Amino acid sequence: MDDRPLETGARGRADVRADVRADVPADADVHAVVRRLADVLEPPPVWCGPDEAEIHDVVIAEPGEALDGAAGALVLAVGARGAEAVDMVAAAAEAGAGALAVRVGGDGLPEAVRAAAEAAPIAVIGLPRGLRWDRAEAEVRAVLAAPAGEFAPSRGGDLFSLAQTVATLTQGLVSLEDGAHRVLAYAGPVDEADELRRATILGRSCPEPYLALLRRLGVHQRVRAGDEVVTVDEQPDLGARRRLVIGINAGRRPLGTIWVQEGARPLAEHAPQMLRGAARIAAVQLVDHYFQGDPGARLASREELSHGLLTGRFDAAALAAHLGIDPAAGADVVAVDLREPGEDGDAVRADARRAEAAGIVSVHVAAHRENALVAQACGQIYAVLPTPTTAAPPPPAPSSPYEDETPLVRWADELVVTLRRLTGTRVQAVLAGRAERLADVPAVKLRGHRALQLLARTPETTVGTHTRLAPALLIRDTLELLDRSPRLRFPAVAALLTRDRDQGTDLARSLLLYLDAFGDVTAVAKRLNVHPNTLRYRVRRAVALTGLDLDDPEHRLAATLQLRLDLDARDLTDPAFPGA
């Protein structure tokens, strides 16, 4: 038998995170193991012998060591050379091992080893010299950790939803693949798919000629090294248009890849950033798939935990540990409202639109900051962005209270512009502020909810911040307290509104706008569409009827509060609560 390199038709399994347990019940055939190793090793392994044997464990053994318990395992033959390697081939076959791995040089497997493998028969894999045995063990266990059928399309709805979101944001055709290049989910217009994409989706796996090209270009090594977005140029001879690819990684453990094919129009300018965010989300979902049984139930559980952190229903420290966040870390909270029209009364449709928008927010926020969480509450979408905890000295104090909000405001504005374009509604967002600890997130979330209610007064505004809205929120809260305490009133000013209603005058409203404008008669008269002298008369008349002393700051403040309360300023066309 000749040494066999990687061949087409491998039945691979996906890779998973570094702490894979040895007792995970799963099998993989020899070909799947070889194919996985070919993607991560340089030069790739060679092999000979049958490929139908199933491997369910990895055993490390030295020459002469008893192979008890090696049945169905891949035996890593440490230090086996020459005759010792031949003896270990026979011993592994006798013990019922699925395969044996030895180190080889540039000439491939020795003839004696190949002959012993054929006689046994047993598959023998030749690994390149210089490869650490512990790394070989880890890579093989990664293959074994994904049970067969784990990613059947019927169980990958969350991944298909993510693929659709990425396709929408990048303007391309998207596919998610596991570590063995098996297609998990895909999205995008069918009529724009190139030959390679059609072959990949129909065959549920990337064709070998393209994989060989990627290995020659070192694409797999690059995407497994971090969050680099790699461009693969058009390959006309392979029927492949230009593509972007990023690795889905959990720490140093690669899980798969996300591909975006360029279709009839160029990819969006921010496509690389969106891919980084999508890769972080996909990593969580793939780990959920591998380790928690039903993926739909697992993902719902994570969303429920995020909602619990947002609303304070669960212990923040316990939730933080479960979600992989430092409980001592602070977190920025951003609140988003789609401003959906409520006249259709279709709650189901509104929920679907909000869920789709939440997916878009998730990709954007994951691209902006790691470990970010997104949850829906009160008909709105909330993003919780944990701040990294470092030992670095604190930055210098900002020159204004708004300076340190600028990067987040810029990000939120980009998000709102995207959502407005995709939803067709006047989406708004509010930077609710920073929770110093995760346990403070619910209080900050409530601030965001109230600030969004306030921001609705100015629908042209895309993003507001609690810092800028704080004065208006203070006045609103004060008015609500006054409304619940009827005994706290300025009777003379309250009577002014009653007189207006009885006599058809507009003294109270004119006085309120005059006070709001610091006595700028010209501006208020223009706003009311009256002559300045008419406004002056109204103010003098209101002062005479109420006994106000406009030179007294307490009189001015009390009159303003009473007028806003009695005029129900929150419902006025002219916003008494200015936006950001």
Coordinates of C-alpha atoms in Angstrom, one line a residue:
M1 CA 0.0 0.0 0.0
D2 CA 1.2 3.5 -0.8
D3 CA 1.1 6.3 1.8
R4 CA -2.2 8.2 1.3
P5 CA -2.5 11.9 1.7
L6 CA -5.8 13.6 2.5
E7 CA -8.5 12.5 0.0
T8 CA -11.9 13.8 -1.0
G9 CA -15.0 12.5 0.7
A10 CA -13.8 12.7 4.3
R11 CA -16.5 12.5 6.9
G12 CA -15.1 15.1 9.4
R13 CA -16.2 16.4 12.8
A14 CA -16.0 19.9 14.2
D15 CA -13.3 21.2 16.5
V16 CA -14.2 22.5 20.0
R17 CA -12.6 24.3 22.9
A18 CA -9.5 23.4 24.7
D19 CA -10.9 21.8 27.8
V20 CA -12.6 18.9 26.0
R21 CA -13.2 16.1 28.4
A22 CA -11.8 12.7 27.6
D23 CA -15.0 11.0 28.6
V24 CA -17.2 12.7 26.0
P25 CA -19.1 9.9 24.2
A26 CA -18.3 10.3 20.6
D27 CA -16.7 8.4 17.7
A28 CA -14.9 9.5 14.5
D29 CA -13.6 7.4 11.6
V30 CA -9.9 7.4 10.7
H31 CA -10.4 9.5 7.7
A32 CA -12.1 12.3 9.8
V33 CA -9.1 12.3 12.1
V34 CA -6.6 12.5 9.3
R35 CA -8.5 15.3 7.6
R36 CA -8.6 17.4 10.8
L37 CA -4.9 16.9 11.3
A38 CA -4.2 17.9 7.7
D39 CA -5.8 21.3 8.4
V40 CA -3.6 22.1 11.4
L41 CA -0.3 20.4 10.7
E42 CA 2.5 21.4 8.3
P43 CA 3.4 19.2 6.5
P44 CA 0.1 17.3 6.6
P45 CA 0.1 13.6 7.8
V46 CA 0.2 10.6 5.6
W47 CA -1.6 7.3 6.3
C48 CA -2.2 3.8 5.0
G49 CA -4.6 1.0 5.8
P50 CA -8.4 0.8 6.2
D51 CA -10.4 3.9 6.9
E52 CA -13.7 2.5 8.2
A53 CA -12.5 1.9 11.8
E54 CA -14.2 4.1 14.4
I55 CA -12.0 5.8 17.0
H56 CA -13.5 6.8 20.3
D57 CA -10.4 7.5 22.5
V58 CA -6.7 8.4 22.4
V59 CA -4.0 6.4 24.1
I60 CA -0.3 7.3 24.5
A61 CA 2.0 4.3 24.7
E62 CA 5.7 3.5 24.4
P63 CA 7.4 0.5 22.7
G64 CA 6.9 -2.6 24.9
E65 CA 4.1 -1.1 26.9
A66 CA 0.9 -3.2 27.4
L67 CA -2.0 -1.8 25.4
D68 CA -4.7 -2.7 27.8
G69 CA -7.8 -0.5 27.2
A70 CA -6.7 0.5 23.7
A71 CA -9.6 -1.2 22.0
G72 CA -11.2 1.3 19.6
A73 CA -8.6 4.0 20.4
L74 CA -5.9 5.8 18.4
V75 CA -2.6 4.8 19.8
L76 CA 0.1 7.5 19.8
A77 CA 3.3 5.5 19.6
V78 CA 5.8 7.7 21.4
G79 CA 9.4 6.9 20.6
A80 CA 8.6 4.0 18.2
R81 CA 11.2 3.8 15.4
G82 CA 12.2 1.0 13.0
A83 CA 11.5 -2.5 14.3
E84 CA 9.8 -1.1 17.4
A85 CA 7.3 0.7 15.2
V86 CA 6.6 -2.5 13.3
D87 CA 6.0 -4.4 16.6
M88 CA 3.7 -1.6 17.9
V89 CA 1.6 -1.9 14.7
A90 CA 1.0 -5.6 15.4
A91 CA 0.4 -5.0 19.1
A92 CA -2.2 -2.3 18.4
A93 CA -4.0 -4.5 15.9
E94 CA -4.1 -7.3 18.4
A95 CA -5.4 -5.0 21.1
G96 CA -8.3 -3.9 18.8
A97 CA -7.1 -0.4 18.4
G98 CA -8.7 1.7 15.7
A99 CA -5.4 3.1 14.4
L100 CA -1.8 3.8 15.3
A101 CA 0.2 7.0 14.9
V102 CA 4.0 7.2 14.5
R103 CA 6.4 10.0 13.6
V104 CA 7.8 10.0 10.1
G105 CA 10.3 12.0 8.1
G106 CA 10.1 13.4 4.5
D107 CA 10.1 9.9 3.0
G108 CA 6.7 9.0 4.6
L109 CA 5.9 5.7 6.3
P110 CA 8.6 3.1 6.1
E111 CA 7.9 0.1 3.9
A112 CA 8.0 -2.3 6.9
V113 CA 5.4 -0.3 8.7
R114 CA 3.1 -0.2 5.7
A115 CA 3.5 -3.9 5.2
A116 CA 2.7 -4.6 8.9
A117 CA -0.4 -2.3 8.6
E118 CA -1.6 -4.3 5.5
A119 CA -1.1 -7.6 7.2
A120 CA -2.8 -6.6 10.5
P121 CA -4.9 -4.9 9.1
I122 CA -4.9 -1.5 10.9
A123 CA -4.7 2.1 9.8
V124 CA -1.4 3.8 10.5
I125 CA -1.0 7.6 10.5
G126 CA 2.4 9.2 9.9
L127 CA 2.8 12.5 11.8
P128 CA 5.5 15.0 11.0
R129 CA 8.6 15.1 13.1
G130 CA 8.7 18.0 15.6
L131 CA 5.0 17.7 16.4
R132 CA 4.4 17.5 20.2
W133 CA 2.5 14.4 21.2
D134 CA 0.3 16.4 23.6
R135 CA -0.8 18.6 20.7
A136 CA -1.6 15.6 18.5
E137 CA -3.7 14.2 21.4
A138 CA -5.5 17.5 21.8
E139 CA -6.3 17.8 18.1
V140 CA -7.7 14.2 17.9
R141 CA -9.8 14.7 21.0
A142 CA -11.2 17.8 19.4
V143 CA -12.5 15.6 16.5
L144 CA -13.9 13.1 18.9
A145 CA -15.8 15.7 20.9
A146 CA -18.4 16.3 18.1
P147 CA -20.8 13.4 17.9
A148 CA -22.1 12.3 14.6
G149 CA -25.2 14.2 13.4
E150 CA -24.7 17.0 16.0
F151 CA -25.2 19.7 13.3
A152 CA -28.1 18.4 11.3
P153 CA -29.8 21.3 9.6
S154 CA -33.0 20.7 11.5
R155 CA -31.1 21.4 14.8
G156 CA -29.2 24.5 13.7
G157 CA -31.9 27.1 13.5
D158 CA -29.9 29.6 15.6
L159 CA -26.9 29.3 13.3
F160 CA -29.1 29.8 10.2
S161 CA -30.5 32.9 11.8
L162 CA -27.0 34.2 12.5
A163 CA -26.0 33.4 8.9
Q164 CA -29.0 35.4 7.6
T165 CA -28.1 38.4 9.8
V166 CA -24.5 38.4 8.5
A167 CA -25.7 38.1 4.9
T168 CA -27.9 41.1 5.5
L169 CA -25.1 43.2 7.1
T170 CA -22.4 42.3 4.7
Q171 CA -24.4 42.1 1.5
G172 CA -22.9 38.8 0.6
L173 CA -23.6 35.1 0.7
V174 CA -22.7 33.5 4.0
S175 CA -21.9 29.9 5.1
L176 CA -20.8 28.6 8.5
E177 CA -18.6 25.5 8.6
D178 CA -17.3 23.4 11.3
G179 CA -13.6 22.5 11.8
A180 CA -13.8 19.7 9.3
H181 CA -15.4 22.0 6.6
R182 CA -18.8 20.6 7.0
V183 CA -21.5 23.2 6.2
L184 CA -23.6 24.0 9.3
A185 CA -25.7 26.9 8.0
Y186 CA -25.9 29.3 5.1
A187 CA -27.9 32.3 3.8
G188 CA -28.0 34.6 0.8
P189 CA -29.6 34.9 -2.6
V190 CA -29.4 31.5 -4.4
D191 CA -29.1 33.1 -7.9
E192 CA -25.8 34.9 -6.9
A193 CA -24.1 31.7 -5.7
D194 CA -20.9 30.7 -7.6
E195 CA -20.0 27.2 -8.6
L196 CA -18.0 26.5 -5.5
R197 CA -20.8 27.6 -3.2
R198 CA -23.3 25.4 -5.0
A199 CA -21.0 22.4 -4.8
T200 CA -20.3 23.1 -1.1
I201 CA -23.9 23.4 -0.1
L202 CA -25.1 20.4 -2.1
G203 CA -22.3 18.3 -0.9
R204 CA -22.5 19.7 2.7
S205 CA -18.7 20.1 2.6
C206 CA -16.1 22.2 0.9
P207 CA -14.6 20.5 -2.3
E208 CA -11.1 19.1 -1.8
P209 CA -9.5 21.2 -4.7
Y210 CA -10.5 24.4 -2.9
L211 CA -9.3 23.1 0.4
A212 CA -5.9 22.2 -1.1
L213 CA -5.7 25.8 -2.4
L214 CA -6.5 27.1 1.1
R215 CA -3.8 24.9 2.6
R216 CA -1.2 26.2 0.1
L217 CA -2.2 29.8 0.9
G218 CA -2.0 29.1 4.6
V219 CA -5.6 30.4 5.2
H220 CA -6.4 27.8 7.8
Q221 CA -3.4 28.7 9.9
R222 CA -4.2 32.4 9.7
V223 CA -7.8 32.1 10.7
R224 CA -7.0 29.8 13.6
A225 CA -4.4 32.2 15.0
G226 CA -6.9 34.9 16.0
D227 CA -9.6 37.2 14.7
E228 CA -8.0 38.1 11.4
V229 CA -10.4 38.4 8.5
V230 CA -8.7 36.8 5.5
T231 CA -9.4 37.7 1.9
V232 CA -9.3 34.9 -0.7
D233 CA -9.2 36.3 -4.1
E234 CA -11.3 35.1 -7.0
Q235 CA -10.4 31.8 -8.5
P236 CA -12.0 31.5 -11.9
D237 CA -10.6 28.0 -12.6
L238 CA -12.4 26.7 -9.5
G239 CA -15.6 28.6 -10.1
A240 CA -15.0 30.8 -7.0
R241 CA -15.6 34.5 -6.6
R242 CA -13.8 36.6 -4.0
R243 CA -14.4 35.6 -0.4
L244 CA -13.8 36.7 3.2
V245 CA -13.3 34.2 5.9
I246 CA -12.8 34.4 9.7
G247 CA -12.2 31.7 12.2
I248 CA -14.6 30.8 14.9
N249 CA -12.3 30.2 17.9
A250 CA -12.8 29.6 21.6
G251 CA -9.5 30.8 23.1
R252 CA -6.8 28.8 21.3
R253 CA -9.3 26.1 20.2
P254 CA -10.7 26.6 16.7
L255 CA -14.3 25.6 16.2
G256 CA -15.0 26.4 12.6
T257 CA -15.2 29.3 10.0
I258 CA -17.6 31.9 8.6
W259 CA -17.4 32.5 4.9
V260 CA -18.8 35.4 2.9
Q261 CA -18.9 35.2 -0.9
E262 CA -19.2 38.4 -2.9
G263 CA -22.3 38.3 -4.9
A264 CA -23.8 40.7 -7.6
R265 CA -22.6 43.8 -5.6
P266 CA -19.5 44.5 -3.6
L267 CA -19.4 43.5 0.0
A268 CA -20.3 46.2 2.6
E269 CA -17.4 48.4 3.7
H270 CA -17.9 47.2 7.3
A271 CA -18.1 43.5 6.4
P272 CA -14.8 42.6 8.3
Q273 CA -16.1 44.2 11.5
M274 CA -19.4 42.4 11.2
L275 CA -17.6 39.1 10.6
R276 CA -15.6 39.6 13.9
G277 CA -18.8 40.1 15.8
A278 CA -20.5 37.1 14.2
A279 CA -17.5 34.9 14.9
R280 CA -17.7 35.7 18.6
I281 CA -21.4 34.9 18.7
A282 CA -21.0 31.7 16.7
A283 CA -18.3 30.5 19.1
V284 CA -20.8 30.6 22.0
Q285 CA -23.4 28.9 19.9
L286 CA -21.1 26.1 18.7
V287 CA -19.9 25.4 22.3
D288 CA -23.6 25.3 23.3
H289 CA -24.2 22.8 20.5
Y290 CA -21.4 20.5 21.4
F291 CA -21.8 20.4 25.2
Q292 CA -25.4 21.0 26.0
G293 CA -27.5 18.7 23.9
D294 CA -30.4 20.5 22.1
P295 CA -29.0 23.7 20.8
G296 CA -32.3 25.6 20.7
A297 CA -32.9 24.9 24.4
R298 CA -29.4 25.8 25.3
L299 CA -29.4 29.1 23.5
A300 CA -32.8 30.1 25.0
S301 CA -31.3 29.4 28.4
R302 CA -28.4 31.7 27.7
E303 CA -30.8 34.4 26.6
E304 CA -32.9 33.9 29.7
L305 CA -29.8 34.3 31.8
S306 CA -28.8 37.5 30.0
H307 CA -32.4 38.8 30.6
G308 CA -32.0 37.8 34.3
L309 CA -28.8 39.9 34.6
L310 CA -30.5 42.8 32.9
T311 CA -33.6 42.8 35.1
G312 CA -32.0 41.6 38.4
R313 CA -34.0 38.4 38.7
F314 CA -30.8 36.3 39.4
D315 CA -27.7 36.7 41.4
A316 CA -25.2 38.8 39.3
A317 CA -22.1 37.0 40.5
A318 CA -23.4 33.5 39.7
L319 CA -24.7 34.7 36.3
A320 CA -21.3 36.3 35.6
A321 CA -19.5 33.1 36.3
H322 CA -21.8 31.1 34.0
L323 CA -21.5 33.7 31.2
G324 CA -17.7 34.0 31.5
I325 CA -17.7 37.6 32.8
D326 CA -15.8 39.0 35.7
P327 CA -18.5 39.9 38.3
A328 CA -16.3 42.9 39.5
A329 CA -16.3 44.4 36.0
G330 CA -18.3 47.4 35.1
A331 CA -20.6 47.4 32.1
D332 CA -22.0 50.0 29.7
V333 CA -25.7 49.6 29.0
V334 CA -27.2 50.7 25.7
A335 CA -31.0 50.7 25.2
V336 CA -32.5 50.5 21.7
D337 CA -36.2 51.1 20.7
L338 CA -37.3 50.3 17.1
R339 CA -40.1 52.9 17.4
E340 CA -42.4 50.4 15.7
P341 CA -45.8 51.8 14.5
G342 CA -48.4 50.3 16.9
E343 CA -51.4 50.7 14.6
D344 CA -51.3 47.2 13.1
G345 CA -51.8 45.6 16.5
D346 CA -49.9 42.5 15.3
A347 CA -47.9 41.5 18.4
V348 CA -46.4 38.4 16.8
R349 CA -45.1 40.3 13.8
A350 CA -43.6 43.0 16.1
D351 CA -41.9 40.3 18.2
A352 CA -40.4 38.7 15.0
R353 CA -39.1 42.1 13.8
R354 CA -37.6 42.8 17.3
A355 CA -36.0 39.4 17.4
E356 CA -34.4 40.0 13.9
A357 CA -33.2 43.4 15.1
A358 CA -31.8 41.9 18.3
G359 CA -29.7 39.6 16.1
I360 CA -28.3 42.6 14.2
V361 CA -27.6 44.3 17.5
S362 CA -25.8 41.2 18.7
V363 CA -23.4 41.1 15.8
H364 CA -22.7 44.9 16.0
V365 CA -22.1 44.8 19.8
A366 CA -19.9 41.6 19.6
A367 CA -17.8 43.3 16.9
H368 CA -17.4 46.3 19.3
R369 CA -16.6 44.5 22.5
E370 CA -16.0 40.9 23.6
N371 CA -18.4 39.1 26.1
A372 CA -21.2 41.6 25.3
L373 CA -24.8 40.4 26.0
V374 CA -28.0 41.3 24.3
A375 CA -31.5 40.8 25.7
Q376 CA -35.0 42.1 25.1
A377 CA -37.1 43.6 27.8
C378 CA -40.1 46.0 28.0
G379 CA -40.4 45.9 24.2
Q380 CA -36.9 47.3 23.8
I381 CA -33.4 45.8 23.1
Y382 CA -30.6 46.2 25.6
A383 CA -26.9 45.6 25.0
V384 CA -24.7 45.1 28.1
L385 CA -21.0 45.7 27.3
P386 CA -18.7 44.6 30.1
T387 CA -15.7 46.8 30.5
P388 CA -12.3 45.0 30.6
T389 CA -10.6 44.9 34.0
T390 CA -6.9 45.6 33.7
A391 CA -4.1 46.6 36.1
A392 CA -3.3 49.6 33.9
P393 CA -3.5 53.1 35.6
P394 CA -6.8 54.9 35.1
P395 CA -6.9 57.3 32.2
P396 CA -6.8 61.0 32.9
A397 CA -10.1 62.6 33.8
P398 CA -12.0 63.8 30.7
S399 CA -12.2 67.5 30.1
S400 CA -16.0 67.3 29.9
P401 CA -18.6 64.8 31.2
Y402 CA -19.3 63.8 27.5
E403 CA -15.8 63.2 26.3
D404 CA -15.5 59.6 27.4
E405 CA -18.8 58.7 25.8
T406 CA -17.8 59.8 22.3
P407 CA -16.6 56.3 21.0
L408 CA -19.7 54.6 22.3
V409 CA -21.9 57.3 20.9
R410 CA -20.3 56.9 17.5
W411 CA -20.8 53.1 17.6
A412 CA -24.4 53.5 18.7
D413 CA -25.1 56.0 15.9
E414 CA -23.7 53.5 13.3
L415 CA -25.9 50.8 14.8
V416 CA -29.0 53.0 14.7
V417 CA -28.3 54.1 11.1
T418 CA -28.1 50.4 10.1
L419 CA -31.3 49.5 12.0
R420 CA -33.2 52.4 10.4
R421 CA -32.1 51.3 7.0
L422 CA -33.1 47.7 7.6
T423 CA -36.3 48.2 9.5
G424 CA -37.7 51.4 7.9
T425 CA -38.5 52.8 11.4
R426 CA -37.1 55.7 13.3
V427 CA -34.9 53.6 15.6
Q428 CA -33.4 55.4 18.6
A429 CA -30.8 54.5 21.1
V430 CA -29.7 55.7 24.5
L431 CA -26.5 55.3 26.3
A432 CA -28.0 54.6 29.7
G433 CA -24.6 54.9 31.5
R434 CA -22.1 52.6 33.1
A435 CA -22.8 50.2 35.9
E436 CA -19.9 50.1 38.3
R437 CA -20.6 46.4 39.0
L438 CA -22.8 43.9 37.2
A439 CA -25.2 43.9 40.1
D440 CA -25.9 47.6 39.2
V441 CA -27.0 46.7 35.6
P442 CA -30.8 46.6 36.4
A443 CA -30.7 50.2 37.8
V444 CA -28.9 51.4 34.7
K445 CA -31.3 49.5 32.5
L446 CA -34.2 51.4 34.1
R447 CA -32.5 54.7 33.4
G448 CA -32.2 53.6 29.7
H449 CA -35.9 52.7 29.6
R450 CA -37.0 56.1 30.9
A451 CA -34.5 58.0 28.8
L452 CA -35.9 56.3 25.6
Q453 CA -39.4 57.4 26.6
L454 CA -38.0 60.9 26.9
L455 CA -36.1 60.7 23.6
A456 CA -39.3 59.9 21.7
R457 CA -40.1 63.7 22.0
T458 CA -37.4 64.3 19.3
P459 CA -37.7 61.5 16.7
E460 CA -35.0 63.1 14.5
T461 CA -32.4 62.3 17.2
T462 CA -30.6 59.0 16.6
V463 CA -28.7 58.6 19.9
G464 CA -29.1 60.2 23.3
T465 CA -27.1 59.8 26.4
H466 CA -28.2 59.7 30.0
T467 CA -25.5 62.3 30.8
R468 CA -27.2 64.8 28.5
L469 CA -30.7 63.8 29.3
A470 CA -30.2 63.8 33.1
P471 CA -31.6 67.3 33.7
A472 CA -34.8 66.6 31.7
L473 CA -35.1 63.2 33.5
L474 CA -34.8 65.0 36.9
I475 CA -37.6 67.4 36.0
R476 CA -39.7 64.5 34.8
D477 CA -39.2 62.6 38.0
T478 CA -39.9 65.7 40.0
L479 CA -43.2 66.3 38.2
E480 CA -44.2 62.7 38.8
L481 CA -43.6 63.2 42.5
L482 CA -45.6 66.4 42.5
D483 CA -48.4 64.7 40.6
R484 CA -48.7 62.1 43.4
S485 CA -48.7 64.8 46.1
P486 CA -51.6 67.1 45.4
R487 CA -50.9 69.2 48.5
L488 CA -47.6 70.4 47.0
R489 CA -49.0 73.1 44.7
F490 CA -48.6 76.8 43.8
P491 CA -52.3 77.7 44.0
A492 CA -52.1 81.1 42.3
V493 CA -50.4 79.6 39.2
A494 CA -52.7 76.6 39.2
A495 CA -55.6 79.0 39.0
L496 CA -54.1 80.7 35.9
L497 CA -54.8 77.6 33.8
T498 CA -58.4 77.4 35.0
R499 CA -58.9 81.1 33.9
D500 CA -57.4 80.3 30.5
R501 CA -59.9 77.5 30.0
D502 CA -62.8 79.6 31.2
Q503 CA -62.0 82.7 29.1
G504 CA -60.2 81.2 26.1
T505 CA -56.9 82.9 26.8
D506 CA -53.3 81.6 26.6
L507 CA -51.6 83.3 29.5
A508 CA -50.3 80.1 31.2
R509 CA -48.7 78.7 28.1
S510 CA -47.1 82.0 27.2
L511 CA -45.7 82.4 30.7
L512 CA -44.2 78.9 30.6
L513 CA -42.4 79.5 27.3
Y514 CA -41.2 82.9 28.5
L515 CA -39.7 81.3 31.6
D516 CA -38.1 78.5 29.5
A517 CA -36.5 81.1 27.2
F518 CA -35.0 83.2 29.9
G519 CA -37.2 86.1 29.0
D520 CA -36.3 86.1 25.3
V521 CA -39.4 87.9 24.1
T522 CA -38.5 87.9 20.4
A523 CA -37.9 84.1 20.2
V524 CA -41.0 83.2 22.2
A525 CA -43.2 85.6 20.2
K526 CA -42.0 84.0 17.0
R527 CA -42.7 80.6 18.3
L528 CA -46.2 81.6 19.3
N529 CA -46.7 83.5 16.1
V530 CA -47.7 86.7 17.9
H531 CA -46.3 90.2 18.1
P532 CA -43.7 90.8 20.8
N533 CA -45.9 93.4 22.5
T534 CA -48.7 90.8 22.7
L535 CA -46.4 88.4 24.5
R536 CA -45.2 91.2 26.9
Y537 CA -48.9 92.0 27.7
R538 CA -49.6 88.3 28.4
V539 CA -46.7 88.0 30.8
R540 CA -47.6 91.2 32.6
R541 CA -51.2 90.0 32.9
A542 CA -50.1 86.6 34.2
V543 CA -47.8 88.2 36.8
A544 CA -50.6 90.5 38.0
L545 CA -53.1 87.7 38.4
T546 CA -50.7 85.3 40.2
G547 CA -48.6 87.7 42.3
L548 CA -45.4 86.2 40.8
D549 CA -42.1 88.0 41.4
L550 CA -40.1 87.2 38.3
D551 CA -37.0 88.6 40.0
D552 CA -37.2 85.8 42.7
P553 CA -35.5 82.6 41.4
E554 CA -37.7 80.5 43.7
H555 CA -40.8 82.0 42.3
R556 CA -39.6 81.3 38.8
L557 CA -38.7 77.7 39.6
A558 CA -42.0 77.0 41.4
A559 CA -44.0 78.6 38.6
T560 CA -42.2 76.6 36.0
L561 CA -42.9 73.3 37.8
Q562 CA -46.5 74.1 38.4
L563 CA -47.1 75.2 34.8
R564 CA -45.5 72.1 33.4
L565 CA -47.5 69.9 35.8
D566 CA -50.8 71.6 35.0
L567 CA -50.3 71.9 31.3
D568 CA -49.3 68.2 31.1
A569 CA -46.2 69.4 29.2
R570 CA -45.3 65.8 28.3
D571 CA -48.1 65.8 25.8
L572 CA -47.5 69.2 24.3
T573 CA -46.4 69.6 20.7
D574 CA -43.5 71.8 21.8
P575 CA -41.3 69.5 23.8
A576 CA -40.9 70.8 27.4
F577 CA -38.3 68.0 27.8
P578 CA -35.7 68.7 25.1
G579 CA -33.8 65.7 23.8
A580 CA -30.0 65.3 23.4

